[in-house]
């Protein structure tokens, strides 16, 4: 049972009165089961967000031409766009609280961070959660190559890294419009998504990859499209392999390139290490990363098998809580410990979600789907346990206990259930000596033991 509690913290969101500790094998089976929780608590689809933006733009044009009723439509559509990420944040927390597979939720947010997309404007922010549900979530126990290709063809990623404005300089469109390459996506694809910062690629590889990727673009309605007319003509050689021919560019050439990147030994080592760092330790044992990489190679990137190796590994099951919970994981853990259900969060008004979740996450340093750059969120504990961030955690835990902890009568029983493997008696002594029940519960939730996984 101790191992199951450790797994629940390390690969889930901890424990509460409604959680059932799972073995490693049960975790994997649950993660591979049909994803019913996403249907129960839907986020705003990317396409719906783009539709709202097109409607807003049309209304704004009409208003500029003197349509007196159009400004009211602009205001209403802006409100809907601003509400979309708040709705999605509410759904994300509700999913975690009711999930039969907490592991799937953790995997979804790990891979969403790996393939970071952060909205730069109101429309992109409205559609960011839809991107995660469409390009990331369906593939977390599938093949990495399929996830990589889904990301490469999702409008959110193409817009975020400016791929939609990249045009082959020698293409018909490039020559006519005097426009050329944008290397942003090609560079991040090699540096962040696959080979790693220290990967053995050159600037020429980046340039050739950027030329190969031309053709990946967006329609006027912000859907994905492949247009050979804007693709750089001729074959491209990246990392010593040639893709394409002198014939018209094909999407299959790009997909073949992505398949090869997914199998590259550098990609495998980079991502095996990243998984171990995120879930187990900032300095993971070489044996752990080596075994994860071996499974990746043996299964051609089957992420269910890769995750099974990680979760079942003896080095991942040791009770050494080395990782600091990110603010989102901390918040979810608090709510789970206090016994909240998804329906409790789904019933909240958007104004309350924004004030009680969105604003505190901002203060703690992790705004919802708002990573500061394409490299996602930091794994350095010093970036999370800052004076401001720690004060915000304590303040939010105090508020959460006051709001949701009224029915918890025995703080010592709460401690035993929430942190059953906590070492030493200092926390038990502090909880037992607290002046009030609320102070005792807050001590548990603000403790170093609770804030680590």
Coordinates of C-alpha atoms in Angstrom, one line a residue:
X1 CA 0.0 0.0 0.0
X2 CA 2.9 2.4 0.7
X3 CA 4.1 2.0 -2.9
X4 CA 0.6 2.8 -4.2
X5 CA 0.5 6.0 -2.1
X6 CA 3.9 7.1 -3.4
X7 CA 2.8 6.4 -7.0
X8 CA -0.4 8.5 -6.4
X9 CA 1.7 11.5 -5.4
X10 CA 4.4 11.1 -8.0
X11 CA 2.3 10.2 -11.0
X12 CA -1.0 11.7 -9.9
X13 CA -2.2 14.5 -7.6
X14 CA -2.0 12.9 -4.2
X15 CA -4.7 11.5 -2.0
X16 CA -8.1 12.5 -0.6
X17 CA -11.3 10.9 0.8
X18 CA -12.5 10.0 -2.7
X19 CA -9.3 8.6 -4.2
X20 CA -8.4 4.9 -4.5
X21 CA -4.7 4.2 -4.5
X22 CA -3.6 2.4 -7.7
X23 CA -0.9 0.0 -8.5
X24 CA 1.5 0.8 -11.3
X25 CA -0.2 -1.6 -13.7
X26 CA -3.6 -0.3 -12.8
X27 CA -2.4 3.2 -13.5
X28 CA -1.3 2.2 -17.0
X29 CA -4.5 0.4 -17.7
X30 CA -6.6 3.4 -16.6
X31 CA -4.6 5.7 -18.7
X32 CA -5.2 3.6 -21.8
X33 CA -9.0 3.3 -21.2
X34 CA -11.5 5.4 -23.0
X35 CA -11.2 9.1 -22.1
X36 CA -14.7 9.6 -20.6
X37 CA -13.7 12.5 -18.3
X38 CA -12.7 14.8 -21.2
X39 CA -16.3 14.4 -22.6
X40 CA -17.8 15.1 -19.2
X41 CA -15.9 18.3 -18.7
X42 CA -15.2 19.7 -22.2
X43 CA -12.8 22.6 -23.0
X44 CA -13.4 25.1 -25.7
X45 CA -12.4 23.6 -29.1
X46 CA -9.8 25.5 -31.1
X47 CA -12.1 25.8 -34.0
X48 CA -14.8 27.3 -31.9
X49 CA -12.4 29.9 -30.6
X50 CA -11.3 30.8 -34.1
X51 CA -15.0 31.1 -35.2
X52 CA -15.6 33.5 -32.4
X53 CA -12.6 35.5 -33.5
X54 CA -13.8 35.7 -37.1
X55 CA -17.2 36.8 -35.9
X56 CA -15.6 39.5 -33.7
X57 CA -13.4 40.7 -36.6
X58 CA -16.4 40.9 -38.9
X59 CA -18.4 42.8 -36.3
X60 CA -15.5 45.2 -35.8
X61 CA -15.3 45.9 -39.5
X62 CA -19.0 46.6 -39.5
X63 CA -18.7 48.9 -36.5
X64 CA -15.9 50.8 -38.3
X65 CA -18.3 51.5 -41.1
X66 CA -20.9 53.0 -38.9
X67 CA -23.1 50.0 -37.9
X68 CA -24.4 51.1 -34.6
X69 CA -25.4 47.6 -33.4
X70 CA -22.0 46.1 -34.4
X71 CA -20.1 47.5 -31.4
X72 CA -22.4 45.6 -29.0
X73 CA -21.6 42.4 -30.9
X74 CA -17.9 43.2 -30.7
X75 CA -18.2 43.6 -26.9
X76 CA -20.2 40.4 -26.5
X77 CA -17.8 38.4 -28.7
X78 CA -14.8 39.7 -26.7
X79 CA -16.4 38.6 -23.5
X80 CA -16.9 35.1 -25.0
X81 CA -13.3 35.0 -26.1
X82 CA -12.1 36.1 -22.7
X83 CA -14.3 33.6 -21.0
X84 CA -13.0 30.7 -23.1
X85 CA -9.7 30.1 -21.2
X86 CA -11.5 30.4 -17.9
X87 CA -14.0 27.8 -18.9
X88 CA -11.1 25.5 -20.0
X89 CA -9.3 26.1 -16.7
X90 CA -12.4 25.2 -14.8
X91 CA -12.8 22.0 -16.9
X92 CA -9.1 21.1 -16.4
X93 CA -9.5 21.1 -12.6
X94 CA -12.8 19.3 -12.7
X95 CA -11.2 16.6 -14.8
X96 CA -8.4 16.1 -12.3
X97 CA -10.8 15.8 -9.3
X98 CA -13.0 13.2 -11.0
X99 CA -10.4 11.4 -13.1
X100 CA -10.3 7.6 -12.8
X101 CA -6.8 8.0 -14.3
X102 CA -4.9 10.8 -12.6
X103 CA -1.8 9.6 -14.6
X104 CA -3.5 10.5 -17.9
X105 CA -4.0 14.0 -16.5
X106 CA -0.4 14.3 -15.5
X107 CA 0.8 12.9 -18.8
X108 CA -1.4 15.3 -20.7
X109 CA 0.1 18.3 -19.0
X110 CA 3.6 17.0 -19.2
X111 CA 3.3 16.6 -23.0
X112 CA 1.4 19.9 -23.4
X113 CA 4.3 21.6 -21.6
X114 CA 6.8 19.8 -23.9
X115 CA 4.9 21.0 -26.9
X116 CA 4.1 24.4 -25.4
X117 CA 1.7 26.8 -27.1
X118 CA 0.9 30.0 -25.3
X119 CA -1.6 32.4 -26.8
X120 CA -0.3 35.8 -27.8
X121 CA -3.7 37.4 -28.3
X122 CA -7.2 36.9 -27.1
X123 CA -8.1 34.4 -29.8
X124 CA -5.1 32.2 -29.4
X125 CA -5.5 32.2 -25.6
X126 CA -9.2 31.1 -26.1
X127 CA -8.1 28.2 -28.3
X128 CA -5.0 26.9 -26.4
X129 CA -6.8 24.3 -24.3
X130 CA -8.5 23.0 -27.4
X131 CA -5.1 22.5 -28.9
X132 CA -4.1 20.3 -25.9
X133 CA -7.2 18.2 -26.2
X134 CA -6.9 17.8 -30.0
X135 CA -3.1 17.3 -30.6
X136 CA -1.8 16.1 -27.2
X137 CA -4.4 14.3 -25.1
X138 CA -5.4 11.6 -27.6
X139 CA -1.8 10.5 -28.0
X140 CA -0.3 10.3 -24.4
X141 CA -0.5 6.5 -24.5
X142 CA -0.1 6.2 -28.2
X143 CA 3.0 6.6 -30.4
X144 CA 5.2 9.6 -29.9
X145 CA 5.6 10.0 -33.7
X146 CA 1.8 10.4 -34.0
X147 CA 1.7 13.1 -31.4
X148 CA 4.6 14.8 -33.1
X149 CA 2.8 14.8 -36.4
X150 CA -0.5 15.9 -34.8
X151 CA 1.3 18.9 -33.2
X152 CA 3.0 19.8 -36.6
X153 CA -0.5 20.0 -38.2
X154 CA -2.3 21.8 -35.5
X155 CA -3.1 25.5 -36.3
X156 CA -2.2 26.6 -32.8
X157 CA 1.4 25.4 -33.1
X158 CA 1.8 26.7 -36.6
X159 CA 0.6 30.2 -35.5
X160 CA 2.5 30.2 -32.2
X161 CA 5.9 29.5 -34.0
X162 CA 5.1 31.5 -37.1
X163 CA 5.2 28.5 -39.4
X164 CA 2.1 29.7 -41.2
X165 CA 4.0 32.7 -42.6
X166 CA 7.0 30.6 -43.8
X167 CA 7.2 30.4 -47.6
X168 CA 9.8 28.7 -49.8
X169 CA 11.9 31.5 -51.3
X170 CA 12.0 29.7 -54.6
X171 CA 8.4 28.7 -54.6
X172 CA 5.9 30.3 -57.0
X173 CA 4.3 32.3 -54.2
X174 CA 7.7 33.2 -52.7
X175 CA 9.0 34.6 -55.9
X176 CA 5.8 36.5 -56.7
X177 CA 5.5 38.0 -53.2
X178 CA 9.2 38.3 -52.4
X179 CA 8.7 36.4 -49.1
X180 CA 10.7 33.7 -47.6
X181 CA 11.5 31.4 -44.7
X182 CA 10.7 31.6 -41.1
X183 CA 12.9 29.2 -39.1
X184 CA 11.1 29.4 -35.7
X185 CA 9.2 26.1 -35.9
X186 CA 12.1 24.2 -37.5
X187 CA 14.5 25.4 -34.8
X188 CA 12.2 24.5 -31.9
X189 CA 11.3 21.2 -33.5
X190 CA 14.9 20.2 -33.4
X191 CA 16.0 21.9 -30.3
X192 CA 13.0 21.4 -28.0
X193 CA 10.6 18.9 -29.4
X194 CA 13.0 16.2 -30.5
X195 CA 16.8 16.2 -30.5
X196 CA 17.4 18.5 -27.5
X197 CA 19.4 21.7 -27.0
X198 CA 22.7 19.7 -27.2
X199 CA 21.6 17.7 -30.3
X200 CA 24.1 17.2 -33.1
X201 CA 22.5 19.4 -35.7
X202 CA 23.8 22.5 -37.5
X203 CA 22.4 25.7 -38.7
X204 CA 22.3 24.1 -42.2
X205 CA 20.1 21.4 -40.7
X206 CA 17.8 24.1 -39.3
X207 CA 17.6 25.9 -42.6
X208 CA 17.0 22.6 -44.6
X209 CA 14.3 21.6 -42.1
X210 CA 12.6 25.0 -42.4
X211 CA 12.6 24.6 -46.2
X212 CA 11.2 21.1 -45.9
X213 CA 8.4 22.3 -43.6
X214 CA 7.2 25.0 -46.0
X215 CA 3.8 24.1 -47.2
X216 CA 2.5 23.7 -43.6
X217 CA 0.1 26.6 -43.3
X218 CA -3.3 27.9 -42.4
X219 CA -6.5 28.7 -44.3
X220 CA -8.2 32.1 -43.8
X221 CA -10.5 30.4 -41.3
X222 CA -7.4 29.2 -39.3
X223 CA -7.7 25.5 -40.2
X224 CA -4.7 23.5 -41.2
X225 CA -3.7 23.2 -44.9
X226 CA -0.8 21.9 -46.9
X227 CA 0.0 24.0 -49.9
X228 CA 2.6 22.8 -52.3
X229 CA 2.5 26.2 -54.1
X230 CA 4.3 27.8 -51.1
X231 CA 6.7 24.9 -50.4
X232 CA 10.4 25.2 -51.3
X233 CA 10.8 23.1 -54.5
X234 CA 13.3 20.2 -54.6
X235 CA 14.6 17.7 -52.1
X236 CA 16.1 18.7 -48.7
X237 CA 18.8 17.0 -46.7
X238 CA 18.4 17.1 -42.9
X239 CA 20.7 15.3 -40.6
X240 CA 22.2 13.4 -43.5
X241 CA 18.9 12.1 -44.9
X242 CA 17.2 13.4 -48.0
X243 CA 13.5 14.0 -48.1
X244 CA 11.4 14.9 -51.2
X245 CA 12.1 14.9 -54.9
X246 CA 12.1 17.3 -57.8
X247 CA 8.4 16.7 -58.1
X248 CA 5.8 18.8 -56.2
X249 CA 6.3 18.9 -52.4
X250 CA 4.2 16.3 -50.5
X251 CA 3.0 16.3 -46.9
X252 CA 4.2 12.7 -46.7
X253 CA 7.8 14.0 -47.1
X254 CA 7.4 16.0 -43.9
X255 CA 5.7 13.1 -42.1
X256 CA 8.6 10.9 -43.0
X257 CA 11.0 13.4 -41.6
X258 CA 9.0 13.6 -38.4
X259 CA 9.0 9.8 -38.1
X260 CA 12.7 9.7 -38.4
X261 CA 13.1 12.5 -35.8
X262 CA 10.9 10.5 -33.4
X263 CA 13.2 7.5 -33.7
X264 CA 16.4 9.4 -33.5
X265 CA 18.6 8.2 -30.6
X266 CA 19.1 11.8 -29.5
X267 CA 15.4 12.3 -29.3
X268 CA 15.0 9.1 -27.3
X269 CA 17.7 10.1 -24.8
X270 CA 16.5 13.7 -24.5
X271 CA 12.9 12.7 -23.8
X272 CA 13.7 9.7 -21.5
X273 CA 15.7 12.1 -19.4
X274 CA 13.0 14.7 -19.5
X275 CA 10.4 12.2 -18.3
X276 CA 12.6 11.1 -15.4
X277 CA 13.4 14.7 -14.4
X278 CA 9.8 15.8 -14.5
X279 CA 8.3 12.9 -12.6
X280 CA 11.1 11.5 -10.3
X281 CA 14.1 13.7 -9.7
X282 CA 15.9 16.8 -10.8
X283 CA 19.0 14.6 -11.0
X284 CA 17.6 11.2 -12.1
X285 CA 19.6 8.1 -11.8
X286 CA 21.3 7.0 -15.0
X287 CA 19.7 3.6 -14.7
X288 CA 16.2 5.0 -14.8
X289 CA 16.8 7.1 -17.9
X290 CA 18.6 4.3 -19.6
X291 CA 15.7 1.9 -19.0
X292 CA 13.1 4.3 -20.2
X293 CA 15.2 4.9 -23.4
X294 CA 15.6 1.2 -24.0
X295 CA 11.8 0.7 -23.9
X296 CA 11.4 3.6 -26.3
X297 CA 13.7 2.0 -28.8
X298 CA 12.3 -1.4 -28.4
X299 CA 8.7 -0.3 -28.9
X300 CA 9.3 2.4 -31.5
X301 CA 8.1 5.1 -29.2
X302 CA 5.0 3.4 -27.7
X303 CA 4.3 5.9 -24.9
X304 CA 2.1 3.5 -22.9
X305 CA 5.1 1.1 -22.8
X306 CA 7.5 3.9 -22.0
X307 CA 5.3 5.2 -19.2
X308 CA 4.9 1.7 -17.9
X309 CA 8.6 1.4 -17.6
X310 CA 8.8 4.7 -15.8
X311 CA 6.0 4.0 -13.3
X312 CA 7.0 0.4 -12.6
X313 CA 10.7 1.2 -12.2
X314 CA 12.0 0.5 -8.7
X315 CA 13.8 3.9 -8.7
X316 CA 10.5 5.7 -9.3
X317 CA 8.8 3.9 -6.5
X318 CA 11.2 4.8 -3.8
X319 CA 9.8 7.3 -1.3
X320 CA 12.2 10.1 -1.9
X321 CA 10.0 13.2 -2.7
X322 CA 12.6 15.2 -4.7
X323 CA 10.2 17.2 -6.9
X324 CA 8.5 20.5 -6.0
X325 CA 4.9 20.6 -7.1
X326 CA 4.1 23.2 -9.7
X327 CA 1.3 25.7 -8.7
X328 CA -1.3 23.9 -10.8
X329 CA -0.4 20.5 -9.3
X330 CA -0.4 22.0 -5.8
X331 CA -3.8 23.5 -6.2
X332 CA -5.2 20.3 -7.6
X333 CA -3.6 18.4 -4.7
X334 CA -5.2 20.7 -2.1
X335 CA -8.7 20.3 -3.6
X336 CA -8.3 16.6 -3.8
X337 CA -7.1 16.4 -0.2
X338 CA -10.1 18.5 1.0
X339 CA -12.5 16.1 -0.8
X340 CA -13.7 18.3 -3.6
X341 CA -15.3 16.7 -6.7
X342 CA -15.4 17.9 -10.3
X343 CA -19.0 19.0 -10.0
X344 CA -18.0 21.4 -7.2
X345 CA -15.6 23.2 -9.6
X346 CA -17.8 22.9 -12.6
X347 CA -20.6 24.7 -10.7
X348 CA -18.4 27.8 -10.0
X349 CA -19.2 31.0 -11.8
X350 CA -16.5 32.1 -14.2
X351 CA -15.8 35.2 -12.2
X352 CA -15.0 33.1 -9.2
X353 CA -12.9 30.7 -11.2
X354 CA -10.9 33.7 -12.5
X355 CA -10.5 35.2 -9.0
X356 CA -9.9 32.1 -7.0
X357 CA -7.8 30.1 -9.5
X358 CA -6.6 32.3 -12.3
X359 CA -5.2 35.2 -10.2
X360 CA -3.5 33.0 -7.6
X361 CA -1.8 30.9 -10.3
X362 CA -0.5 34.1 -11.8
X363 CA 0.9 35.1 -8.4
X364 CA 2.4 31.7 -7.9
X365 CA 4.1 32.0 -11.3
X366 CA 2.2 29.6 -13.5
X367 CA -0.7 31.3 -15.3
X368 CA -2.9 28.7 -16.9
X369 CA -1.5 27.7 -20.3
X370 CA 0.7 30.8 -20.2
X371 CA 4.3 29.5 -20.3
X372 CA 6.7 32.3 -20.9
X373 CA 8.3 30.7 -24.0
X374 CA 8.4 27.6 -26.2
X375 CA 10.6 25.7 -23.7
X376 CA 7.6 25.6 -21.3
X377 CA 7.8 25.7 -17.5
X378 CA 10.9 25.3 -15.4
X379 CA 11.9 22.2 -13.6
X380 CA 14.1 24.1 -11.2
X381 CA 12.5 24.2 -7.7
X382 CA 14.0 27.6 -7.0
X383 CA 11.7 29.0 -9.7
X384 CA 8.6 27.8 -7.7
X385 CA 9.6 28.2 -4.1
X386 CA 10.2 31.9 -4.1
X387 CA 9.1 34.2 -1.2
X388 CA 6.2 35.5 -3.3
X389 CA 5.3 32.1 -4.6
X390 CA 5.5 30.4 -1.2
X391 CA 3.4 33.2 0.4
X392 CA 0.8 32.8 -2.3
X393 CA 0.6 29.0 -1.7
X394 CA 0.1 29.5 2.1
X395 CA -2.5 32.2 1.4
X396 CA -4.4 30.0 -1.0
X397 CA -4.2 27.0 1.3
X398 CA -5.6 29.1 4.1
X399 CA -8.4 30.2 1.9
X400 CA -9.1 26.7 0.7
X401 CA -9.4 25.3 4.2
X402 CA -11.7 28.1 5.2
X403 CA -13.9 27.6 2.1
X404 CA -13.8 23.8 1.7
X405 CA -12.4 22.3 4.9
X406 CA -15.3 22.9 7.3
X407 CA -16.4 19.3 7.5
X408 CA -12.9 17.9 8.3
X409 CA -13.1 17.3 12.0
X410 CA -9.8 15.6 12.8
X411 CA -6.6 17.2 11.4
X412 CA -4.5 14.3 12.6
X413 CA -6.6 11.9 10.6
X414 CA -6.4 14.3 7.7
X415 CA -2.6 14.2 7.9
X416 CA -2.5 10.4 8.1
X417 CA -4.7 10.1 5.0
X418 CA -3.1 12.9 3.0
X419 CA 0.6 12.2 3.8
X420 CA 0.7 8.6 5.0
X421 CA 4.4 8.2 4.2
X422 CA 5.6 11.5 5.7
X423 CA 8.8 10.9 7.6
X424 CA 9.5 12.1 11.2
X425 CA 7.2 13.5 13.8
X426 CA 7.7 17.2 13.5
X427 CA 4.7 17.8 11.3
X428 CA 2.5 15.5 13.4
X429 CA 3.6 17.4 16.5
X430 CA 2.9 20.8 14.8
X431 CA -0.5 19.7 13.6
X432 CA -1.4 18.3 17.1
X433 CA -0.3 21.5 18.7
X434 CA -2.1 24.0 16.4
X435 CA -4.4 26.5 18.1
X436 CA -7.3 25.8 15.8
X437 CA -8.5 23.1 13.5
X438 CA -8.2 25.4 10.5
X439 CA -4.6 26.2 11.4
X440 CA -3.8 22.5 11.7
X441 CA -5.2 21.7 8.3
X442 CA -3.4 24.6 6.7
X443 CA -0.1 23.4 8.3
X444 CA -0.5 20.1 6.4
X445 CA -1.2 21.8 3.1
X446 CA 1.5 24.3 3.4
X447 CA 4.1 21.8 4.6
X448 CA 7.2 21.0 2.6
X449 CA 6.1 17.4 2.6
X450 CA 2.8 18.2 0.9
X451 CA 4.5 20.5 -1.6
X452 CA 6.8 17.8 -2.9
X453 CA 6.2 14.7 -5.0

